[in-house]
Tab-separated table of C-alpha atoms and ligand atoms in Angstrom:
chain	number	residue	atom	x	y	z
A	1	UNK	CA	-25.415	156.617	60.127
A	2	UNK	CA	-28.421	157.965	57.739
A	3	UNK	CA	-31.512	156.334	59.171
A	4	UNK	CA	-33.458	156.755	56.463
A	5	UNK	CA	-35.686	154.716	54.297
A	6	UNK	CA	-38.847	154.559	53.147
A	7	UNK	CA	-41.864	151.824	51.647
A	8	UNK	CA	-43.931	151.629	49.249
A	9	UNK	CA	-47.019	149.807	49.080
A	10	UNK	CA	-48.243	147.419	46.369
A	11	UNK	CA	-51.250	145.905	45.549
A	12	UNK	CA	-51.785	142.236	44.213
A	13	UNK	CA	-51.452	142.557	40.452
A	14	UNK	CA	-47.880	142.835	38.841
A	15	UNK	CA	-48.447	145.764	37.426
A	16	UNK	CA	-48.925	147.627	40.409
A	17	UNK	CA	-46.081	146.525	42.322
A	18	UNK	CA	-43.874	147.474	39.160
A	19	UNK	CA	-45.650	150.685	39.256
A	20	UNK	CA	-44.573	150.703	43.424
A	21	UNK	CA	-40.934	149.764	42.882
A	22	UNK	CA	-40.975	152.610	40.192
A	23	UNK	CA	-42.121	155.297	42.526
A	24	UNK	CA	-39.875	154.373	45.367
A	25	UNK	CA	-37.210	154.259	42.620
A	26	UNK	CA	-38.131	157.642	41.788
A	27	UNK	CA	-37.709	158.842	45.841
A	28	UNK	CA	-34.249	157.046	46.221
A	29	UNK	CA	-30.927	159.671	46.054
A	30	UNK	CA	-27.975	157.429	44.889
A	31	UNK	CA	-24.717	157.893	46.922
A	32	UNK	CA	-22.736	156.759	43.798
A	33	UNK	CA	-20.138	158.738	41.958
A	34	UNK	CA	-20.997	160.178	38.369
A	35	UNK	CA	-20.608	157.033	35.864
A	36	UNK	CA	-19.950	154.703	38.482
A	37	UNK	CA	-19.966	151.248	37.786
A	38	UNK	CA	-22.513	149.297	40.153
A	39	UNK	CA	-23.281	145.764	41.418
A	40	UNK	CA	-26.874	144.997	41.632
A	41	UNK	CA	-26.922	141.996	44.280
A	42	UNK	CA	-29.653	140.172	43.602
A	43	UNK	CA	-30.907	135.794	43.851
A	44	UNK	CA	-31.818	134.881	40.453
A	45	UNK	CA	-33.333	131.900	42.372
A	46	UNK	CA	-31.980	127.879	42.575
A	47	UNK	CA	-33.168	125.755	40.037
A	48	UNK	CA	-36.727	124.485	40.741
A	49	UNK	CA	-37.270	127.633	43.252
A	50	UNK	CA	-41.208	128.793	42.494
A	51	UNK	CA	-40.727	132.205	44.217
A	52	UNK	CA	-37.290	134.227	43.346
A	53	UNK	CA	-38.095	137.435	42.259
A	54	UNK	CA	-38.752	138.315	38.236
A	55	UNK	CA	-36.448	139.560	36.362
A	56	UNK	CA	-38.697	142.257	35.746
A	57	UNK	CA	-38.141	144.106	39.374
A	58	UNK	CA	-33.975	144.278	38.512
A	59	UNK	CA	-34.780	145.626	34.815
A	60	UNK	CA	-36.731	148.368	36.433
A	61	UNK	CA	-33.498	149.006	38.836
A	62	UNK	CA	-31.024	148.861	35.752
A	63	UNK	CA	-33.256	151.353	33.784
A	64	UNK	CA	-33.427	153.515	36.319
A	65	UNK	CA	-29.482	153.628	37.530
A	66	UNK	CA	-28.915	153.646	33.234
A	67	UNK	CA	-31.226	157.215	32.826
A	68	UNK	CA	-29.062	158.384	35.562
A	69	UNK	CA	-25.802	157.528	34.011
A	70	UNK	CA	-24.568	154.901	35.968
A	71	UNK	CA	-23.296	151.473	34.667
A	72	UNK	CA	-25.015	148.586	36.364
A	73	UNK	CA	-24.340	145.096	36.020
A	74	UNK	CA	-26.253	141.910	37.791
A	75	UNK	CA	-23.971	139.619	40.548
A	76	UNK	CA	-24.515	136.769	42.455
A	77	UNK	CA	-22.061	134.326	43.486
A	78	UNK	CA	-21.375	130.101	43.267
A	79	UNK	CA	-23.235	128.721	46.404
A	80	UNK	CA	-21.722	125.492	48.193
A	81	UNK	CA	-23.856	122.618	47.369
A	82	UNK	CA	-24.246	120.937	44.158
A	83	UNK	CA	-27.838	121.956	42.499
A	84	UNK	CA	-27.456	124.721	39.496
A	85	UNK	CA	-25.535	127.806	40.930
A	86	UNK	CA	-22.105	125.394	42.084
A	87	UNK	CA	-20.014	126.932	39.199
A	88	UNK	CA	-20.697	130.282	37.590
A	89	UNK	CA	-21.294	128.744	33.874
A	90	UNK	CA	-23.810	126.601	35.776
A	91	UNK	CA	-24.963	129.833	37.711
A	92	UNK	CA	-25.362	131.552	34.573
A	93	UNK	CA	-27.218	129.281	32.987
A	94	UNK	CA	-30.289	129.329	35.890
A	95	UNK	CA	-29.988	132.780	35.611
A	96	UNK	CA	-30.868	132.909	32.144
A	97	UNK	CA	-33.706	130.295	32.287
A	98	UNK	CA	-35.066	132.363	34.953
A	99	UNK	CA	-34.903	135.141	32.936
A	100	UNK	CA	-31.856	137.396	33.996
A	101	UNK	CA	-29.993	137.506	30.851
A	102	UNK	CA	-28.316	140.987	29.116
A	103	UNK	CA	-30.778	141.469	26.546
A	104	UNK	CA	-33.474	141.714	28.448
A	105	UNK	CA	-31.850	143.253	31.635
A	106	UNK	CA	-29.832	145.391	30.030
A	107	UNK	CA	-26.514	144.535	31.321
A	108	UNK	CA	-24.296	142.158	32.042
A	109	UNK	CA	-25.000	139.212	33.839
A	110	UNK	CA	-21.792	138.514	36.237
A	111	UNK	CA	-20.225	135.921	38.745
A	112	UNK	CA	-18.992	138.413	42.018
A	113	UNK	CA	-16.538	135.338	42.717
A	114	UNK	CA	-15.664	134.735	39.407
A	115	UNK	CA	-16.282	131.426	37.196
A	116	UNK	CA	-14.689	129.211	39.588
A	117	UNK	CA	-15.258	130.671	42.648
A	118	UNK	CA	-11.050	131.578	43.252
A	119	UNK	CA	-12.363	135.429	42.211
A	120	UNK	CA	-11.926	135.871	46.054
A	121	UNK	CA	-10.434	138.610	48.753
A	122	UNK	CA	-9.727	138.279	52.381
A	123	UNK	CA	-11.266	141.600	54.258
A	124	UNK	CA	-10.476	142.497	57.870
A	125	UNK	CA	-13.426	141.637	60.674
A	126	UNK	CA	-11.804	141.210	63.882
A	127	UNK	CA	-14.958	139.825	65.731
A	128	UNK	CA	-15.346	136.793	67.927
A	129	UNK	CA	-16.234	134.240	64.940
A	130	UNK	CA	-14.474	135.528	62.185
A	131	UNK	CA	-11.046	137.760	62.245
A	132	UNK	CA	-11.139	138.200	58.664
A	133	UNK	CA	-13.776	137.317	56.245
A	134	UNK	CA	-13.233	135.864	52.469
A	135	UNK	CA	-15.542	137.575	49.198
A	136	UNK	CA	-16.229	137.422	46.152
A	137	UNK	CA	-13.628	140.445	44.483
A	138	UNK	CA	-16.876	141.924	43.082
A	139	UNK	CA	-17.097	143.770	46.859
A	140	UNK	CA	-13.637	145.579	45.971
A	141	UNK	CA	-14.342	145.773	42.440
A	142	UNK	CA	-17.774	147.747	41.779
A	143	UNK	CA	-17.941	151.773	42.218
A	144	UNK	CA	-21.452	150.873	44.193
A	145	UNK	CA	-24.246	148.300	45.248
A	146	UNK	CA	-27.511	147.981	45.315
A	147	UNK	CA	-28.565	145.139	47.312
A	148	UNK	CA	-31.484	144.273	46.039
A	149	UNK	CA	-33.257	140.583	47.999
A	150	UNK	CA	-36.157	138.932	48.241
A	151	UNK	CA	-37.479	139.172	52.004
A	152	UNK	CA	-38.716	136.084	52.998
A	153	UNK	CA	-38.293	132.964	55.521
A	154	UNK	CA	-35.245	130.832	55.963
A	155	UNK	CA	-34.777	127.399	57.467
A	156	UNK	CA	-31.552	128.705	59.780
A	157	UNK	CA	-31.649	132.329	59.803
A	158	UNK	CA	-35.687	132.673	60.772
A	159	UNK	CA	-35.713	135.454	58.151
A	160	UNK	CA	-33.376	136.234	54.670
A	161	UNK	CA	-33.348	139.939	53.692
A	162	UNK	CA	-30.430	142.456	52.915
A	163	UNK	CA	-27.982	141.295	55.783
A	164	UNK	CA	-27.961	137.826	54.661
A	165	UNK	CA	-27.911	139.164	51.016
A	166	UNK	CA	-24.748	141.030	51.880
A	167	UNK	CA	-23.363	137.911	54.249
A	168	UNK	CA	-24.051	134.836	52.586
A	169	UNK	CA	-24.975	136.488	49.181
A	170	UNK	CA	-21.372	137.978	48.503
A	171	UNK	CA	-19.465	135.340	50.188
A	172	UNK	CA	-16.658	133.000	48.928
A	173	UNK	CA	-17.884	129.558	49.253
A	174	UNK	CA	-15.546	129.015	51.981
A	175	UNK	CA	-16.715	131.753	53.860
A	176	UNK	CA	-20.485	130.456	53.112
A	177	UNK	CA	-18.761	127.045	54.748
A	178	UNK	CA	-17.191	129.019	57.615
A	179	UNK	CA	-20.604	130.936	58.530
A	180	UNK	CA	-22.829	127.137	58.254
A	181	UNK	CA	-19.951	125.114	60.785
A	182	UNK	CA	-16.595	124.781	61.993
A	183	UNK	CA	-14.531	123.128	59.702
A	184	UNK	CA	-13.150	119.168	59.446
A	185	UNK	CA	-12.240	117.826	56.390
A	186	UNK	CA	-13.935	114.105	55.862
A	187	UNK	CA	-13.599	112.883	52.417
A	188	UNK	CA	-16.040	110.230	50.096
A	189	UNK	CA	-13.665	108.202	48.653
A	190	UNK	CA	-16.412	107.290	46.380
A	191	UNK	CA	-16.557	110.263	44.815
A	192	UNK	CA	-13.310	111.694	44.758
A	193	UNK	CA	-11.745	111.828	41.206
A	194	UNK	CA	-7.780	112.211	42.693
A	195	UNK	CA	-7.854	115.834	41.295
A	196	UNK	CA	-5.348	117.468	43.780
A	197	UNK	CA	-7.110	120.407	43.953
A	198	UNK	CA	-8.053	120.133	47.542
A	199	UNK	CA	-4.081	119.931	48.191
A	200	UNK	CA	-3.655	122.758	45.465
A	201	UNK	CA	-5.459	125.468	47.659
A	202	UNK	CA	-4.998	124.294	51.371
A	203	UNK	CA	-3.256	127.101	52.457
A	204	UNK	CA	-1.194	125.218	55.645
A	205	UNK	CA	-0.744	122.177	53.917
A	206	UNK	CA	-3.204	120.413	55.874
A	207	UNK	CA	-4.415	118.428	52.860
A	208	UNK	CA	-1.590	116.353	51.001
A	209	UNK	CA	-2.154	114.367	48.034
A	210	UNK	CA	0.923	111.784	47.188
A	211	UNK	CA	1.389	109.360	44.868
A	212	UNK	CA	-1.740	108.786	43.469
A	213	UNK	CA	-3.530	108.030	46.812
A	214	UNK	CA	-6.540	109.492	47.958
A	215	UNK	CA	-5.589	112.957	49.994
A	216	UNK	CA	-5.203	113.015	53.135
A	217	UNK	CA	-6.318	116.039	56.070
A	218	UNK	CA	-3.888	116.803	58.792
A	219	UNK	CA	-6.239	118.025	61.539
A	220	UNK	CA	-3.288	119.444	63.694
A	221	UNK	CA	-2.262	121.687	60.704
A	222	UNK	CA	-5.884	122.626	59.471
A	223	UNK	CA	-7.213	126.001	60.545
A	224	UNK	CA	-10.138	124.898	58.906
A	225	UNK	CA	-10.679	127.932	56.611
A	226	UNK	CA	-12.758	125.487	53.996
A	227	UNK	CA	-11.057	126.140	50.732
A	228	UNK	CA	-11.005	122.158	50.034
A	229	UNK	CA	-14.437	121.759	50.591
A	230	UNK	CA	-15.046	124.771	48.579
A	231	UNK	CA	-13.179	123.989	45.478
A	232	UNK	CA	-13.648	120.448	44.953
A	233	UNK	CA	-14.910	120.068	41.905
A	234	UNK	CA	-16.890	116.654	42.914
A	235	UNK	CA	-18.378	117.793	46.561
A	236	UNK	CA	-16.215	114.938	47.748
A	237	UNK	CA	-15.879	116.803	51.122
A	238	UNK	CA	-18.603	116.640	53.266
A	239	UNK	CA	-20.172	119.914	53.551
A	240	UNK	CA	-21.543	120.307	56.927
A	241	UNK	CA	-24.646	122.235	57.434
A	242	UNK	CA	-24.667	120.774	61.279
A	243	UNK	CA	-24.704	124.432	63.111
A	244	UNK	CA	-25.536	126.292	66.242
A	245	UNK	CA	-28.457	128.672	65.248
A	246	UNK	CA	-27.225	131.338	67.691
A	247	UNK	CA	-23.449	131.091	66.440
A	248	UNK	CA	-24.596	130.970	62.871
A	249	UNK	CA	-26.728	134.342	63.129
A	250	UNK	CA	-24.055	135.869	64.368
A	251	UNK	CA	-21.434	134.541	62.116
A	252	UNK	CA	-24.054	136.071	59.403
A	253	UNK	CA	-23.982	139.232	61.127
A	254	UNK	CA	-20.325	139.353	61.460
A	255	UNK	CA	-19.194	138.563	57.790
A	256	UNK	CA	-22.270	141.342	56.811
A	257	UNK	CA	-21.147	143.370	58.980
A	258	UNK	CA	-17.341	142.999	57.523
A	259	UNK	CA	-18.333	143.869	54.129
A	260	UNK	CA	-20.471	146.860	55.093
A	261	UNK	CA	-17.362	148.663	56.285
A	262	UNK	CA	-16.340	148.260	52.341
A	263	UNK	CA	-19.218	149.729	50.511
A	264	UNK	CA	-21.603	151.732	53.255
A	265	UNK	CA	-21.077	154.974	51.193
A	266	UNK	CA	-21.858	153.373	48.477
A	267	UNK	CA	-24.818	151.144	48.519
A	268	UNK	CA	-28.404	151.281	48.507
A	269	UNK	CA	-30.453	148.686	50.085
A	270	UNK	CA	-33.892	147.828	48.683
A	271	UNK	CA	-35.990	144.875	49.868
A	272	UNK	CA	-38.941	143.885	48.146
A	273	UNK	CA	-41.673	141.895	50.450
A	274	UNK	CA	-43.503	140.471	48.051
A	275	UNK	CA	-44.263	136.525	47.747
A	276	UNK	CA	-42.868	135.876	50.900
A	277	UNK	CA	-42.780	132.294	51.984
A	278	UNK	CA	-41.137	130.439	54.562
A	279	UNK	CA	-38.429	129.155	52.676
A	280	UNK	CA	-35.214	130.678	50.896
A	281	UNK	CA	-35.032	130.925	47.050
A	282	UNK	CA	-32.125	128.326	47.214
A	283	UNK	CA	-34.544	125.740	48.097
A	284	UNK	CA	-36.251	123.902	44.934
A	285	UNK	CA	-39.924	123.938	44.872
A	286	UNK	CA	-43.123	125.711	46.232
A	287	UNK	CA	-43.254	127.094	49.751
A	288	UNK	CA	-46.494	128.272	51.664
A	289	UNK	CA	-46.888	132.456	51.938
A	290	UNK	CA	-45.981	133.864	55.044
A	291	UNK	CA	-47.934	137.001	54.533
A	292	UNK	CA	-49.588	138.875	51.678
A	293	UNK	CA	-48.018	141.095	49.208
A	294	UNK	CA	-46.853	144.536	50.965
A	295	UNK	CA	-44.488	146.165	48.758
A	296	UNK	CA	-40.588	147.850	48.641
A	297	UNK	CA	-38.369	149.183	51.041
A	298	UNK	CA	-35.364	151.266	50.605
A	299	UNK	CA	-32.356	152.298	52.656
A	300	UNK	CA	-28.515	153.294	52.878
A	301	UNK	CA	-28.492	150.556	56.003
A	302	UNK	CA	-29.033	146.465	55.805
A	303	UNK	CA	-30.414	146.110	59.441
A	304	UNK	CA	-32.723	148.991	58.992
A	305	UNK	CA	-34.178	148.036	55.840
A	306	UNK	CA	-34.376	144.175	57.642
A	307	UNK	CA	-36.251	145.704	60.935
A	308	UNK	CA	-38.677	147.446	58.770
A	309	UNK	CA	-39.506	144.634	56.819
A	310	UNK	CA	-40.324	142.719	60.327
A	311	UNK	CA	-42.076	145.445	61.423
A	312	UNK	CA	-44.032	146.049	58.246
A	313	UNK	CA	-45.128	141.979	58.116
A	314	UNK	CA	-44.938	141.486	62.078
A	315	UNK	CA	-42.665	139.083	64.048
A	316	UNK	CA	-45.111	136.768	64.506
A	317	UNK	CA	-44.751	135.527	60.809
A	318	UNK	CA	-41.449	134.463	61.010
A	319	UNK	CA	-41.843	132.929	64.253
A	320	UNK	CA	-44.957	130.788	63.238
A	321	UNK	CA	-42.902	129.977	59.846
A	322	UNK	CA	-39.569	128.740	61.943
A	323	UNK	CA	-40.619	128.371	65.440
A	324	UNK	CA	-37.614	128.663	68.058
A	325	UNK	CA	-35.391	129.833	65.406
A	326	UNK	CA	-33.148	132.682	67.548
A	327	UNK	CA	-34.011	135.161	64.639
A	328	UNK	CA	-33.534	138.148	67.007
A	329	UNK	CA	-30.151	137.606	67.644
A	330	UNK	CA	-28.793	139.189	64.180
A	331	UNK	CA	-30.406	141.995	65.752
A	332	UNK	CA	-28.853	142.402	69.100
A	333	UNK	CA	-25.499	140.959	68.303
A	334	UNK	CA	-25.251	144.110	65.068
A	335	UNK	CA	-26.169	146.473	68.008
A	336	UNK	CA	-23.071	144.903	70.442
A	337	UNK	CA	-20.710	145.008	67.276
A	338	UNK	CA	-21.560	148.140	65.991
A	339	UNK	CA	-23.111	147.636	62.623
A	340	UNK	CA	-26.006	150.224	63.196
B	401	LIG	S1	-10.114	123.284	55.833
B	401	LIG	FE1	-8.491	124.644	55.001
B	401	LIG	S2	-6.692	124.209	56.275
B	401	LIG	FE2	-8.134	122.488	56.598
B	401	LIG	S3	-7.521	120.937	55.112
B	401	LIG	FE3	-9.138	122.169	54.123
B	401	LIG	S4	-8.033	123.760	52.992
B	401	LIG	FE4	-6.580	122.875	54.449
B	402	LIG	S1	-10.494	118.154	45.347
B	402	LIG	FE1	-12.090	116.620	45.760
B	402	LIG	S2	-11.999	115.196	44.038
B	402	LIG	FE2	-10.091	116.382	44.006
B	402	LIG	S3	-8.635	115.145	45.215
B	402	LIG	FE3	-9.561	116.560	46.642
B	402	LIG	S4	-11.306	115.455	47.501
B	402	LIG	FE4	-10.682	114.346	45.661
């Protein structure tokens, strides 16, 4: 594997950390193909979020793959709980009133799971958690990636940089289920409009809907693979969120680790470690800094680009931000699988 990657610094004013993501731009060779087509993975931020990145940090990356003719578009796909990023028209429509629109990116704006979230592919894993993992199509679909995050805190995974960028950031909703809990269907009545479409895409028909009644979840038959709580249209299923911290860094690890074997020769990974606060930008609101402003990283690997950031801002921040969060394990448990 190619081990490198390098930082650049920034100082506190915009300006210069433009002028910083420009000249590590500038030292960055692209493993794309000539006219290639590529996915820049980004968080355009949920709605209410003080601290997603501007729009101006992916314009710079678009100009730059555009002068060196490559054909980037934006992605990000539908999250799991309601807020403004459940659907992609939804998701589209933060992203534009946080700024990521075509004209002033430059490119399309795009859903990597499509409008409804059924955009989706099964890969092969074959870890402990996960024997297959579910994505948005975009991972088959675009010539190259640059995952571009936000490296900051997160409430379960201690940190959230380019491995959970790649894990949770290109996952299915069902797979974003998978990673957060095992699996039981328990339905609201309250909410649930008798739509059908939980029986619709239960792929052992687990979930029956008959005669007008409320549906019903066969826990013998369920493999618990998520798709109803996924695609109901009314979050009617209970999304659970209830997790083992160790099990769900790994399961984060595993599904990045999945999609890696898709697009490692083509991706770049650039993290930018600027405003970073304890919290994720899917959380609403204003979250206290973790550390200053320190600048961009780039690399061709997600756990390299992660350990530099930690090295670069020091352990200790994330641990004071999300104390006895088992951060470290995405760390060993990529070294026993093999993704580094
Ligand atoms: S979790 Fe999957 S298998 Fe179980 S009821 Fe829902 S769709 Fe069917
Ligand atoms: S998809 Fe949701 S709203 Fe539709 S029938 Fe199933 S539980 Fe009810």
């Amino acid at each position: 594997m190619e081990k490198f990657f390098s930082f650049q610094k920034c100082s506190a004013t915009e300006l210069d950390k433009l002028e910083a993501m420009q000249l590590l731009l500038r030292g960055v060779k692209t493993p794309f193909s000539p006219g290639a087509n590529v996915a820049i993975k980004l968080h355009w931020g949920e709605i209410g979020n003080k601290h997603f990145l501007s729009p101006v940090y992916a314009r710079e990356i678009v100009r730059w793959l555009k002068g060196l003719n490559f054909k980037p578009f934006i992605v990000d796909t539908t999250v799991l709980y309601s807020g403004g990023r459940r659907d992609g028209a939804e998701s589209l429509r933060t992203a534009a009133k946080h700024g990521f629109t075509e004209d002033y990116l430059g490119c399309p704006v795009s859903i990597g799971d499509g409008l409804d979230g059924k955009s989706i592919v099964d890969i092969p894993a074959g870890y402990k958690h996960f024997s297959s993992v579910q994505t948005g199509k975009v991972v088959e679909q675009a010539e190259g990636f640059v995952i571009f995050s936000h490296f900051k805190g997160h409430m379960e995974a201690g940190f959230g940089g380019a491995i959970k960028n790649i894990s949770m950031g290109l996952a299915s909703r069902a797979q974003k289920q998978r990673m957060h809990a095992d699996v039981k269907p328990q339905l609201n009545e309250k909410k649930c409009i008798l739509c059908g479409e939980c029986a619709e895409v239960c792929p052992t028909g687990a979930a029956v809907m008959e005669d007008g009644n409320f549906p019903t979840y066969d826990l013998i038959k369920c493999i618990g693979c998520a798709q109803c709580i996924a695609m109901c249209p009314e979050t009617a299923l209970r999304i659970m969120w209830e997790t083992d911290f160790n099990v769900f860094q790994e399961k984060l690890v595993e599904t990045a680790a999945a999609i890696w074997r898709l697009i490692r020769n083509k991706t770049i990974v650039i993290n930018a470690l600027i405003d970073i606060v304890t919290e994720c930008d899917c959380l609403p609101g204003s979250h206290p800094l973790i550390s200053g402003d320190k600048g961009f990283i780039a690399a061709y690997h997600p756990v390299i680009a992660d350990a530099e950031a930690i090295k670069i801002i020091g352990s200790a921040a994330i641990d004071k931000a999300h104390p006895n969060l088992p951060w470290q394990r995405q760390f060993s448990y990529a070294r026993e699988i093999g993704f580094i």
